[in-house]
mmCIF file of N, CA and C in Angstrom:
data_model
loop_
_atom_site.group_PDB
_atom_site.id
_atom_site.type_symbol
_atom_site.label_atom_id
_atom_site.label_comp_id
_atom_site.label_asym_id
_atom_site.label_seq_id
_atom_site.Cartn_x
_atom_site.Cartn_y
_atom_site.Cartn_z
ATOM 1 N N UNK A 162 -4.057 -55.158 -2.483
ATOM 2 C CA UNK A 162 -4.333 -53.745 -2.596
ATOM 3 C C UNK A 162 -3.183 -53.071 -3.338
ATOM 4 N N UNK A 163 -3.515 -52.357 -4.387
ATOM 5 C CA UNK A 163 -2.484 -51.629 -5.123
ATOM 6 C C UNK A 163 -2.680 -50.143 -4.899
ATOM 7 N N UNK A 164 -1.590 -49.463 -4.806
ATOM 8 C CA UNK A 164 -1.700 -48.010 -4.630
ATOM 9 C C UNK A 164 -1.358 -47.345 -5.952
ATOM 10 N N UNK A 165 -2.182 -46.420 -6.342
ATOM 11 C CA UNK A 165 -1.857 -45.662 -7.544
ATOM 12 C C UNK A 165 -1.738 -44.189 -7.167
ATOM 13 N N UNK A 166 -0.788 -43.568 -7.779
ATOM 14 C CA UNK A 166 -0.524 -42.158 -7.487
ATOM 15 C C UNK A 166 -1.340 -41.311 -8.449
ATOM 16 N N UNK A 167 -2.179 -40.443 -7.897
ATOM 17 C CA UNK A 167 -2.936 -39.559 -8.770
ATOM 18 C C UNK A 167 -2.050 -38.371 -9.142
ATOM 19 N N UNK A 168 -2.261 -37.891 -10.339
ATOM 20 C CA UNK A 168 -1.479 -36.769 -10.827
ATOM 21 C C UNK A 168 -2.026 -35.489 -10.220
ATOM 22 N N UNK A 169 -1.128 -34.728 -9.607
ATOM 23 C CA UNK A 169 -1.533 -33.475 -8.993
ATOM 24 C C UNK A 169 -1.699 -32.418 -10.078
ATOM 25 N N UNK A 170 -2.872 -31.781 -10.093
ATOM 26 C CA UNK A 170 -3.135 -30.733 -11.081
ATOM 27 C C UNK A 170 -3.464 -29.428 -10.370
ATOM 28 N N UNK A 171 -3.375 -28.354 -11.135
ATOM 29 C CA UNK A 171 -3.722 -27.040 -10.584
ATOM 30 C C UNK A 171 -4.436 -26.228 -11.648
ATOM 31 N N UNK A 172 -5.156 -25.234 -11.193
ATOM 32 C CA UNK A 172 -5.845 -24.337 -12.106
ATOM 33 C C UNK A 172 -4.801 -23.475 -12.825
ATOM 34 N N UNK A 173 -5.147 -22.989 -14.005
ATOM 35 C CA UNK A 173 -4.217 -22.128 -14.727
ATOM 36 C C UNK A 173 -3.789 -20.892 -13.921
ATOM 37 N N UNK A 174 -4.711 -20.333 -13.129
ATOM 38 C CA UNK A 174 -4.369 -19.148 -12.331
ATOM 39 C C UNK A 174 -3.267 -19.467 -11.327
ATOM 40 N N UNK A 175 -3.339 -20.633 -10.716
ATOM 41 C CA UNK A 175 -2.318 -21.055 -9.757
ATOM 42 C C UNK A 175 -0.986 -21.264 -10.460
ATOM 43 N N UNK A 176 -1.026 -21.918 -11.599
ATOM 44 C CA UNK A 176 0.200 -22.168 -12.361
ATOM 45 C C UNK A 176 0.830 -20.843 -12.805
ATOM 46 N N UNK A 177 0.001 -19.908 -13.279
ATOM 47 C CA UNK A 177 0.522 -18.607 -13.713
ATOM 48 C C UNK A 177 1.181 -17.874 -12.545
ATOM 49 N N UNK A 178 0.558 -17.969 -11.388
ATOM 50 C CA UNK A 178 1.126 -17.323 -10.202
ATOM 51 C C UNK A 178 2.483 -17.935 -9.857
ATOM 52 N N UNK A 179 2.570 -19.254 -9.908
ATOM 53 C CA UNK A 179 3.831 -19.934 -9.614
ATOM 54 C C UNK A 179 4.902 -19.602 -10.651
ATOM 55 N N UNK A 180 4.480 -19.357 -11.893
ATOM 56 C CA UNK A 180 5.420 -19.006 -12.955
ATOM 57 C C UNK A 180 5.752 -17.513 -12.969
ATOM 58 N N UNK A 181 4.984 -16.724 -12.203
ATOM 59 C CA UNK A 181 5.228 -15.280 -12.134
ATOM 60 C C UNK A 181 4.795 -14.537 -13.378
ATOM 61 N N UNK A 182 3.706 -15.002 -14.009
ATOM 62 C CA UNK A 182 3.207 -14.341 -15.216
ATOM 63 C C UNK A 182 1.741 -13.956 -15.044
ATOM 64 N N UNK A 183 1.309 -13.023 -15.871
ATOM 65 C CA UNK A 183 -0.058 -12.527 -15.875
ATOM 66 C C UNK A 183 -0.918 -13.496 -16.672
ATOM 67 N N UNK A 184 -1.885 -14.116 -16.018
ATOM 68 C CA UNK A 184 -2.694 -15.168 -16.638
ATOM 69 C C UNK A 184 -3.336 -14.729 -17.946
ATOM 70 N N UNK A 185 -3.908 -13.527 -17.984
ATOM 71 C CA UNK A 185 -4.629 -13.067 -19.173
ATOM 72 C C UNK A 185 -3.710 -12.919 -20.383
ATOM 73 N N UNK A 186 -2.391 -12.867 -20.167
ATOM 74 C CA UNK A 186 -1.449 -12.725 -21.279
ATOM 75 C C UNK A 186 -0.923 -14.067 -21.773
ATOM 76 N N UNK A 187 -1.294 -15.141 -21.102
ATOM 77 C CA UNK A 187 -0.823 -16.470 -21.507
ATOM 78 C C UNK A 187 -1.654 -16.982 -22.687
ATOM 79 N N UNK A 188 -1.145 -17.970 -23.424
ATOM 80 C CA UNK A 188 -1.911 -18.531 -24.553
ATOM 81 C C UNK A 188 -3.237 -19.145 -24.084
ATOM 82 N N UNK A 189 -4.220 -19.159 -24.976
ATOM 83 C CA UNK A 189 -5.556 -19.670 -24.658
ATOM 84 C C UNK A 189 -5.510 -21.107 -24.152
ATOM 85 N N UNK A 190 -4.666 -21.958 -24.755
ATOM 86 C CA UNK A 190 -4.624 -23.363 -24.323
ATOM 87 C C UNK A 190 -4.123 -23.488 -22.888
ATOM 88 N N UNK A 191 -3.271 -22.561 -22.457
ATOM 89 C CA UNK A 191 -2.799 -22.559 -21.065
ATOM 90 C C UNK A 191 -3.937 -22.130 -20.141
ATOM 91 N N UNK A 192 -4.664 -21.085 -20.527
ATOM 92 C CA UNK A 192 -5.750 -20.548 -19.703
ATOM 93 C C UNK A 192 -6.925 -21.500 -19.561
ATOM 94 N N UNK A 193 -7.154 -22.315 -20.573
ATOM 95 C CA UNK A 193 -8.358 -23.147 -20.598
ATOM 96 C C UNK A 193 -8.161 -24.550 -20.043
ATOM 97 N N UNK A 194 -6.929 -24.970 -19.841
ATOM 98 C CA UNK A 194 -6.690 -26.331 -19.376
ATOM 99 C C UNK A 194 -6.344 -26.382 -17.903
ATOM 100 N N UNK A 195 -5.885 -27.535 -17.488
ATOM 101 C CA UNK A 195 -5.313 -27.678 -16.150
ATOM 102 C C UNK A 195 -3.836 -27.989 -16.344
ATOM 103 N N UNK A 196 -3.057 -27.689 -15.325
ATOM 104 C CA UNK A 196 -1.620 -27.884 -15.419
ATOM 105 C C UNK A 196 -1.208 -28.903 -14.364
ATOM 106 N N UNK A 197 -0.495 -29.928 -14.794
ATOM 107 C CA UNK A 197 -0.006 -30.922 -13.834
ATOM 108 C C UNK A 197 1.290 -30.420 -13.224
ATOM 109 N N UNK A 198 1.673 -31.020 -12.123
ATOM 110 C CA UNK A 198 2.923 -30.674 -11.461
ATOM 111 C C UNK A 198 4.104 -30.909 -12.417
ATOM 112 N N UNK A 199 4.055 -32.017 -13.165
ATOM 113 C CA UNK A 199 5.116 -32.323 -14.129
ATOM 114 C C UNK A 199 5.190 -31.271 -15.235
ATOM 115 N N UNK A 200 4.023 -30.834 -15.716
ATOM 116 C CA UNK A 200 3.999 -29.793 -16.756
ATOM 117 C C UNK A 200 4.568 -28.482 -16.220
ATOM 118 N N UNK A 201 4.207 -28.133 -14.985
ATOM 119 C CA UNK A 201 4.732 -26.915 -14.371
ATOM 120 C C UNK A 201 6.254 -26.995 -14.243
ATOM 121 N N UNK A 202 6.745 -28.134 -13.769
ATOM 122 C CA UNK A 202 8.195 -28.316 -13.637
ATOM 123 C C UNK A 202 8.885 -28.197 -14.991
ATOM 124 N N UNK A 203 8.258 -28.756 -16.033
ATOM 125 C CA UNK A 203 8.829 -28.676 -17.375
ATOM 126 C C UNK A 203 8.848 -27.228 -17.875
ATOM 127 N N UNK A 204 7.776 -26.475 -17.598
ATOM 128 C CA UNK A 204 7.729 -25.068 -18.002
ATOM 129 C C UNK A 204 8.811 -24.257 -17.287
ATOM 130 N N UNK A 205 9.049 -24.579 -16.023
ATOM 131 C CA UNK A 205 10.077 -23.859 -15.263
ATOM 132 C C UNK A 205 11.482 -24.236 -15.730
ATOM 133 N N UNK A 206 11.683 -25.501 -16.029
ATOM 134 C CA UNK A 206 13.010 -25.984 -16.417
ATOM 135 C C UNK A 206 13.390 -25.537 -17.829
ATOM 136 N N UNK A 207 12.435 -25.585 -18.746
ATOM 137 C CA UNK A 207 12.711 -25.230 -20.135
ATOM 138 C C UNK A 207 11.540 -24.399 -20.662
ATOM 139 N N UNK A 208 11.503 -23.098 -20.299
ATOM 140 C CA UNK A 208 10.353 -22.279 -20.675
ATOM 141 C C UNK A 208 10.217 -22.112 -22.189
ATOM 142 N N UNK A 209 8.985 -22.258 -22.705
ATOM 143 C CA UNK A 209 8.759 -22.021 -24.125
ATOM 144 C C UNK A 209 8.903 -20.521 -24.437
ATOM 145 N N UNK A 210 8.927 -20.186 -25.696
ATOM 146 C CA UNK A 210 9.134 -18.799 -26.127
ATOM 147 C C UNK A 210 8.111 -17.847 -25.505
ATOM 148 N N UNK A 211 6.822 -18.244 -25.484
ATOM 149 C CA UNK A 211 5.795 -17.351 -24.943
ATOM 150 C C UNK A 211 6.052 -17.034 -23.474
ATOM 151 N N UNK A 212 6.564 -18.000 -22.714
ATOM 152 C CA UNK A 212 6.829 -17.784 -21.300
ATOM 153 C C UNK A 212 8.057 -16.890 -21.120
ATOM 154 N N UNK A 213 9.087 -17.119 -21.904
ATOM 155 C CA UNK A 213 10.280 -16.247 -21.837
ATOM 156 C C UNK A 213 9.909 -14.811 -22.186
ATOM 157 N N UNK A 214 9.077 -14.657 -23.203
ATOM 158 C CA UNK A 214 8.641 -13.328 -23.640
ATOM 159 C C UNK A 214 7.846 -12.618 -22.534
ATOM 160 N N UNK A 215 6.906 -13.342 -21.916
ATOM 161 C CA UNK A 215 6.106 -12.742 -20.837
ATOM 162 C C UNK A 215 6.976 -12.344 -19.654
ATOM 163 N N UNK A 216 7.900 -13.217 -19.276
ATOM 164 C CA UNK A 216 8.772 -12.911 -18.148
ATOM 165 C C UNK A 216 9.673 -11.723 -18.450
ATOM 166 N N UNK A 217 10.072 -11.594 -19.687
ATOM 167 C CA UNK A 217 10.973 -10.522 -20.071
ATOM 168 C C UNK A 217 10.252 -9.178 -20.254
ATOM 169 N N UNK A 218 9.158 -9.196 -21.012
ATOM 170 C CA UNK A 218 8.508 -7.941 -21.405
ATOM 171 C C UNK A 218 7.146 -7.687 -20.779
ATOM 172 N N UNK A 219 6.537 -8.709 -20.180
ATOM 173 C CA UNK A 219 5.235 -8.529 -19.565
ATOM 174 C C UNK A 219 4.117 -8.676 -20.573
ATOM 175 N N UNK A 220 2.918 -8.328 -20.204
ATOM 176 C CA UNK A 220 2.563 -7.639 -18.968
ATOM 177 C C UNK A 220 2.810 -8.511 -17.739
ATOM 178 N N UNK A 221 3.213 -7.842 -16.673
ATOM 179 C CA UNK A 221 3.561 -8.520 -15.427
ATOM 180 C C UNK A 221 2.423 -8.405 -14.417
ATOM 181 N N UNK A 222 2.207 -9.444 -13.591
ATOM 182 C CA UNK A 222 1.191 -9.360 -12.527
ATOM 183 C C UNK A 222 1.650 -8.384 -11.444
ATOM 184 N N UNK A 223 0.716 -7.925 -10.654
ATOM 185 C CA UNK A 223 1.017 -6.905 -9.631
ATOM 186 C C UNK A 223 2.160 -7.270 -8.693
ATOM 187 N N UNK A 224 2.280 -8.513 -8.202
ATOM 188 C CA UNK A 224 3.414 -8.798 -7.320
ATOM 189 C C UNK A 224 4.770 -8.569 -8.011
ATOM 190 N N UNK A 225 4.845 -8.878 -9.297
ATOM 191 C CA UNK A 225 6.090 -8.673 -10.040
ATOM 192 C C UNK A 225 6.317 -7.176 -10.263
ATOM 193 N N UNK A 226 5.257 -6.446 -10.605
ATOM 194 C CA UNK A 226 5.356 -4.999 -10.796
ATOM 195 C C UNK A 226 5.839 -4.345 -9.501
ATOM 196 N N UNK A 227 5.239 -4.741 -8.388
ATOM 197 C CA UNK A 227 5.623 -4.171 -7.089
ATOM 198 C C UNK A 227 7.095 -4.446 -6.799
ATOM 199 N N UNK A 228 7.541 -5.667 -7.039
ATOM 200 C CA UNK A 228 8.941 -6.020 -6.781
ATOM 201 C C UNK A 228 9.881 -5.217 -7.674
ATOM 202 N N UNK A 229 9.535 -5.068 -8.950
ATOM 203 C CA UNK A 229 10.390 -4.330 -9.876
ATOM 204 C C UNK A 229 10.466 -2.844 -9.514
ATOM 205 N N UNK A 230 9.394 -2.319 -8.915
ATOM 206 C CA UNK A 230 9.381 -0.915 -8.511
ATOM 207 C C UNK A 230 9.907 -0.706 -7.091
ATOM 208 N N UNK A 231 10.064 -1.787 -6.343
ATOM 209 C CA UNK A 231 10.556 -1.674 -4.973
ATOM 210 C C UNK A 231 9.525 -1.158 -3.992
ATOM 211 N N UNK A 232 8.260 -1.522 -4.235
ATOM 212 C CA UNK A 232 7.171 -1.104 -3.350
ATOM 213 C C UNK A 232 6.316 -2.324 -3.004
ATOM 214 N N UNK A 233 5.359 -2.133 -2.106
ATOM 215 C CA UNK A 233 4.434 -3.214 -1.763
ATOM 216 C C UNK A 233 3.264 -3.215 -2.743
ATOM 217 N N UNK A 234 2.511 -4.297 -2.745
ATOM 218 C CA UNK A 234 1.316 -4.366 -3.595
ATOM 219 C C UNK A 234 0.310 -3.305 -3.141
ATOM 220 N N UNK A 235 0.217 -3.093 -1.833
ATOM 221 C CA UNK A 235 -0.668 -2.043 -1.312
ATOM 222 C C UNK A 235 -0.205 -0.669 -1.789
ATOM 223 N N UNK A 236 1.107 -0.492 -1.840
ATOM 224 C CA UNK A 236 1.666 0.769 -2.326
ATOM 225 C C UNK A 236 1.295 1.021 -3.781
ATOM 226 N N UNK A 237 1.276 -0.044 -4.574
ATOM 227 C CA UNK A 237 0.841 0.097 -5.972
ATOM 228 C C UNK A 237 -0.594 0.608 -6.017
ATOM 229 N N UNK A 238 -1.447 -0.005 -5.211
ATOM 230 C CA UNK A 238 -2.860 0.386 -5.193
ATOM 231 C C UNK A 238 -3.002 1.843 -4.759
ATOM 232 N N UNK A 239 -2.251 2.240 -3.726
ATOM 233 C CA UNK A 239 -2.312 3.633 -3.272
ATOM 234 C C UNK A 239 -1.837 4.576 -4.371
ATOM 235 N N UNK A 240 -0.914 4.103 -5.205
ATOM 236 C CA UNK A 240 -0.421 4.915 -6.309
ATOM 237 C C UNK A 240 -1.320 4.887 -7.530
ATOM 238 N N UNK A 241 -2.394 4.117 -7.474
ATOM 239 C CA UNK A 241 -3.347 4.062 -8.570
ATOM 240 C C UNK A 241 -3.021 3.028 -9.633
ATOM 241 N N UNK A 242 -2.030 2.171 -9.381
ATOM 242 C CA UNK A 242 -1.680 1.124 -10.342
ATOM 243 C C UNK A 242 -2.475 -0.124 -9.971
ATOM 244 N N UNK A 243 -3.469 -0.434 -10.790
ATOM 245 C CA UNK A 243 -4.343 -1.557 -10.463
ATOM 246 C C UNK A 243 -4.300 -2.670 -11.495
ATOM 247 N N UNK A 244 -3.650 -2.420 -12.648
ATOM 248 C CA UNK A 244 -3.591 -3.470 -13.657
ATOM 249 C C UNK A 244 -2.150 -3.865 -13.937
ATOM 250 N N UNK A 245 -2.011 -4.902 -14.726
ATOM 251 C CA UNK A 245 -0.681 -5.391 -15.088
ATOM 252 C C UNK A 245 0.046 -4.338 -15.925
ATOM 253 N N UNK A 246 1.372 -4.295 -15.775
ATOM 254 C CA UNK A 246 2.184 -3.357 -16.548
ATOM 255 C C UNK A 246 3.259 -4.118 -17.315
ATOM 256 N N UNK A 247 3.651 -3.556 -18.442
ATOM 257 C CA UNK A 247 4.746 -4.132 -19.207
ATOM 258 C C UNK A 247 6.071 -3.642 -18.620
ATOM 259 N N UNK A 248 7.151 -4.276 -19.021
ATOM 260 C CA UNK A 248 8.482 -3.849 -18.576
ATOM 261 C C UNK A 248 8.729 -2.408 -18.999
ATOM 262 N N UNK A 249 8.295 -2.065 -20.199
ATOM 263 C CA UNK A 249 8.462 -0.704 -20.712
ATOM 264 C C UNK A 249 7.720 0.305 -19.828
ATOM 265 N N UNK A 250 6.494 -0.021 -19.427
ATOM 266 C CA UNK A 250 5.716 0.872 -18.561
ATOM 267 C C UNK A 250 6.368 1.007 -17.182
ATOM 268 N N UNK A 251 6.914 -0.091 -16.686
ATOM 269 C CA UNK A 251 7.584 -0.059 -15.378
ATOM 270 C C UNK A 251 8.814 0.846 -15.458
ATOM 271 N N UNK A 252 9.597 0.687 -16.522
ATOM 272 C CA UNK A 252 10.787 1.523 -16.701
ATOM 273 C C UNK A 252 10.412 2.995 -16.827
ATOM 274 N N UNK A 253 9.311 3.286 -17.541
ATOM 275 C CA UNK A 253 8.841 4.668 -17.683
ATOM 276 C C UNK A 253 8.464 5.243 -16.314
ATOM 277 N N UNK A 254 7.796 4.443 -15.490
ATOM 278 C CA UNK A 254 7.438 4.895 -14.142
ATOM 279 C C UNK A 254 8.685 5.201 -13.317
ATOM 280 N N UNK A 255 9.689 4.332 -13.439
ATOM 281 C CA UNK A 255 10.937 4.554 -12.712
ATOM 282 C C UNK A 255 11.586 5.873 -13.157
ATOM 283 N N UNK A 256 11.565 6.138 -14.458
ATOM 284 C CA UNK A 256 12.152 7.368 -14.992
ATOM 285 C C UNK A 256 11.385 8.599 -14.523
ATOM 286 N N UNK A 257 10.055 8.521 -14.570
ATOM 287 C CA UNK A 257 9.210 9.634 -14.120
ATOM 288 C C UNK A 257 9.392 9.881 -12.631
ATOM 289 N N UNK A 258 9.529 8.802 -11.894
ATOM 290 C CA UNK A 258 9.636 8.832 -10.439
ATOM 291 C C UNK A 258 8.599 9.764 -9.803
ATOM 292 N N UNK A 259 7.312 9.444 -9.990
ATOM 293 C CA UNK A 259 6.270 10.296 -9.399
ATOM 294 C C UNK A 259 6.374 10.310 -7.870
ATOM 295 N N UNK A 260 5.771 11.309 -7.292
ATOM 296 C CA UNK A 260 5.845 11.493 -5.840
ATOM 297 C C UNK A 260 5.374 10.259 -5.078
ATOM 298 N N UNK A 261 4.266 9.647 -5.532
ATOM 299 C CA UNK A 261 3.742 8.467 -4.833
ATOM 300 C C UNK A 261 4.761 7.338 -4.821
ATOM 301 N N UNK A 262 5.504 7.173 -5.931
ATOM 302 C CA UNK A 262 6.494 6.106 -6.020
ATOM 303 C C UNK A 262 7.653 6.368 -5.060
ATOM 304 N N UNK A 263 8.106 7.592 -5.007
ATOM 305 C CA UNK A 263 9.180 7.943 -4.072
ATOM 306 C C UNK A 263 8.744 7.678 -2.626
ATOM 307 N N UNK A 264 7.516 8.080 -2.320
ATOM 308 C CA UNK A 264 6.984 7.891 -0.962
ATOM 309 C C UNK A 264 6.867 6.399 -0.622
ATOM 310 N N UNK A 265 6.332 5.617 -1.561
ATOM 311 C CA UNK A 265 6.144 4.184 -1.310
ATOM 312 C C UNK A 265 7.480 3.448 -1.210
ATOM 313 N N UNK A 266 8.466 3.868 -1.993
ATOM 314 C CA UNK A 266 9.795 3.261 -1.881
ATOM 315 C C UNK A 266 10.411 3.563 -0.518
ATOM 316 N N UNK A 267 10.226 4.791 -0.043
ATOM 317 C CA UNK A 267 10.741 5.170 1.279
ATOM 318 C C UNK A 267 10.043 4.360 2.369
ATOM 319 N N UNK A 268 8.738 4.196 2.236
ATOM 320 C CA UNK A 268 7.970 3.400 3.200
ATOM 321 C C UNK A 268 8.467 1.965 3.203
ATOM 322 N N UNK A 269 8.675 1.398 2.012
ATOM 323 C CA UNK A 269 9.146 0.022 1.904
ATOM 324 C C UNK A 269 10.533 -0.126 2.522
ATOM 325 N N UNK A 270 11.391 0.864 2.327
ATOM 326 C CA UNK A 270 12.734 0.826 2.915
ATOM 327 C C UNK A 270 12.649 0.841 4.444
ATOM 328 N N UNK A 271 11.743 1.647 4.986
ATOM 329 C CA UNK A 271 11.546 1.696 6.440
ATOM 330 C C UNK A 271 11.039 0.355 6.969
ATOM 331 N N UNK A 272 10.117 -0.256 6.238
ATOM 332 C CA UNK A 272 9.580 -1.558 6.642
ATOM 333 C C UNK A 272 10.702 -2.590 6.691
ATOM 334 N N UNK A 273 11.560 -2.578 5.668
ATOM 335 C CA UNK A 273 12.684 -3.526 5.638
ATOM 336 C C UNK A 273 13.640 -3.295 6.803
ATOM 337 N N UNK A 274 13.937 -2.021 7.084
ATOM 338 C CA UNK A 274 14.829 -1.708 8.209
ATOM 339 C C UNK A 274 14.227 -2.178 9.528
ATOM 340 N N UNK A 275 12.943 -1.959 9.695
ATOM 341 C CA UNK A 275 12.259 -2.373 10.923
ATOM 342 C C UNK A 275 12.246 -3.894 11.051
ATOM 343 N N UNK A 276 12.052 -4.586 9.940
ATOM 344 C CA UNK A 276 12.063 -6.050 9.951
ATOM 345 C C UNK A 276 13.423 -6.566 10.399
ATOM 346 N N UNK A 277 14.485 -5.976 9.869
ATOM 347 C CA UNK A 277 15.844 -6.373 10.252
ATOM 348 C C UNK A 277 16.074 -6.077 11.741
ATOM 349 N N UNK A 278 15.614 -4.909 12.211
ATOM 350 C CA UNK A 278 15.791 -4.536 13.616
ATOM 351 C C UNK A 278 15.095 -5.541 14.535
ATOM 352 N N UNK A 279 13.872 -5.919 14.195
ATOM 353 C CA UNK A 279 13.111 -6.860 15.022
ATOM 354 C C UNK A 279 13.778 -8.233 15.008
ATOM 355 N N UNK A 280 14.259 -8.639 13.844
ATOM 356 C CA UNK A 280 14.934 -9.926 13.728
ATOM 357 C C UNK A 280 16.179 -9.956 14.621
ATOM 358 N N UNK A 281 16.954 -8.883 14.585
ATOM 359 C CA UNK A 281 18.160 -8.784 15.412
ATOM 360 C C UNK A 281 17.804 -8.796 16.895
ATOM 361 N N UNK A 282 16.758 -8.067 17.255
ATOM 362 C CA UNK A 282 16.311 -8.018 18.648
ATOM 363 C C UNK A 282 15.904 -9.406 19.124
ATOM 364 N N UNK A 283 15.124 -10.120 18.309
ATOM 365 C CA UNK A 283 14.699 -11.474 18.669
ATOM 366 C C UNK A 283 15.894 -12.422 18.794
ATOM 367 N N UNK A 284 16.861 -12.251 17.905
ATOM 368 C CA UNK A 284 18.054 -13.089 17.927
ATOM 369 C C UNK A 284 18.837 -12.870 19.232
ATOM 370 N N UNK A 285 18.965 -11.602 19.624
ATOM 371 C CA UNK A 285 19.664 -11.288 20.870
ATOM 372 C C UNK A 285 18.913 -11.827 22.083
ATOM 373 N N UNK A 286 17.587 -11.734 22.054
ATOM 374 C CA UNK A 286 16.784 -12.282 23.153
ATOM 375 C C UNK A 286 16.945 -13.799 23.252
ATOM 376 N N UNK A 287 17.003 -14.465 22.110
ATOM 377 C CA UNK A 287 17.194 -15.918 22.089
ATOM 378 C C UNK A 287 18.560 -16.303 22.678
ATOM 379 N N UNK A 288 19.573 -15.523 22.340
ATOM 380 C CA UNK A 288 20.918 -15.803 22.838
ATOM 381 C C UNK A 288 21.030 -15.513 24.329
ATOM 382 N N UNK A 289 20.212 -14.579 24.809
ATOM 383 C CA UNK A 289 20.247 -14.199 26.222
ATOM 384 C C UNK A 289 19.592 -15.221 27.127
ATOM 385 N N UNK A 290 18.860 -16.138 26.591
ATOM 386 C CA UNK A 290 18.148 -17.144 27.407
ATOM 387 C C UNK A 290 19.029 -18.271 27.814
#
């Protein structure tokens, strides 16, 4: 009996998510094929020009947009941002600082503070046992 290792592949959408890029902005050959684990590792280790460009200037997927703005993905939706944004558009939003963005950033800051508080509380409870 011989064992052969099958090559692990993923859909382009999964690979784009792992690379932190907006799938619709990737080259057609990337969107239409499958990506192996080795290919993904190679893209991460030595990104081609198109990948460097997307990571730098966008358009960026919503999780990246949310992180760059310091809000949650839900906060983006509440603010009416439903599509991918370029780095330039994100910077413009930061400069404008609309009311919804200020509110969502404050909410996100409160969530982070609460997370830290709960973590500390749990840590103290663990030490008390």
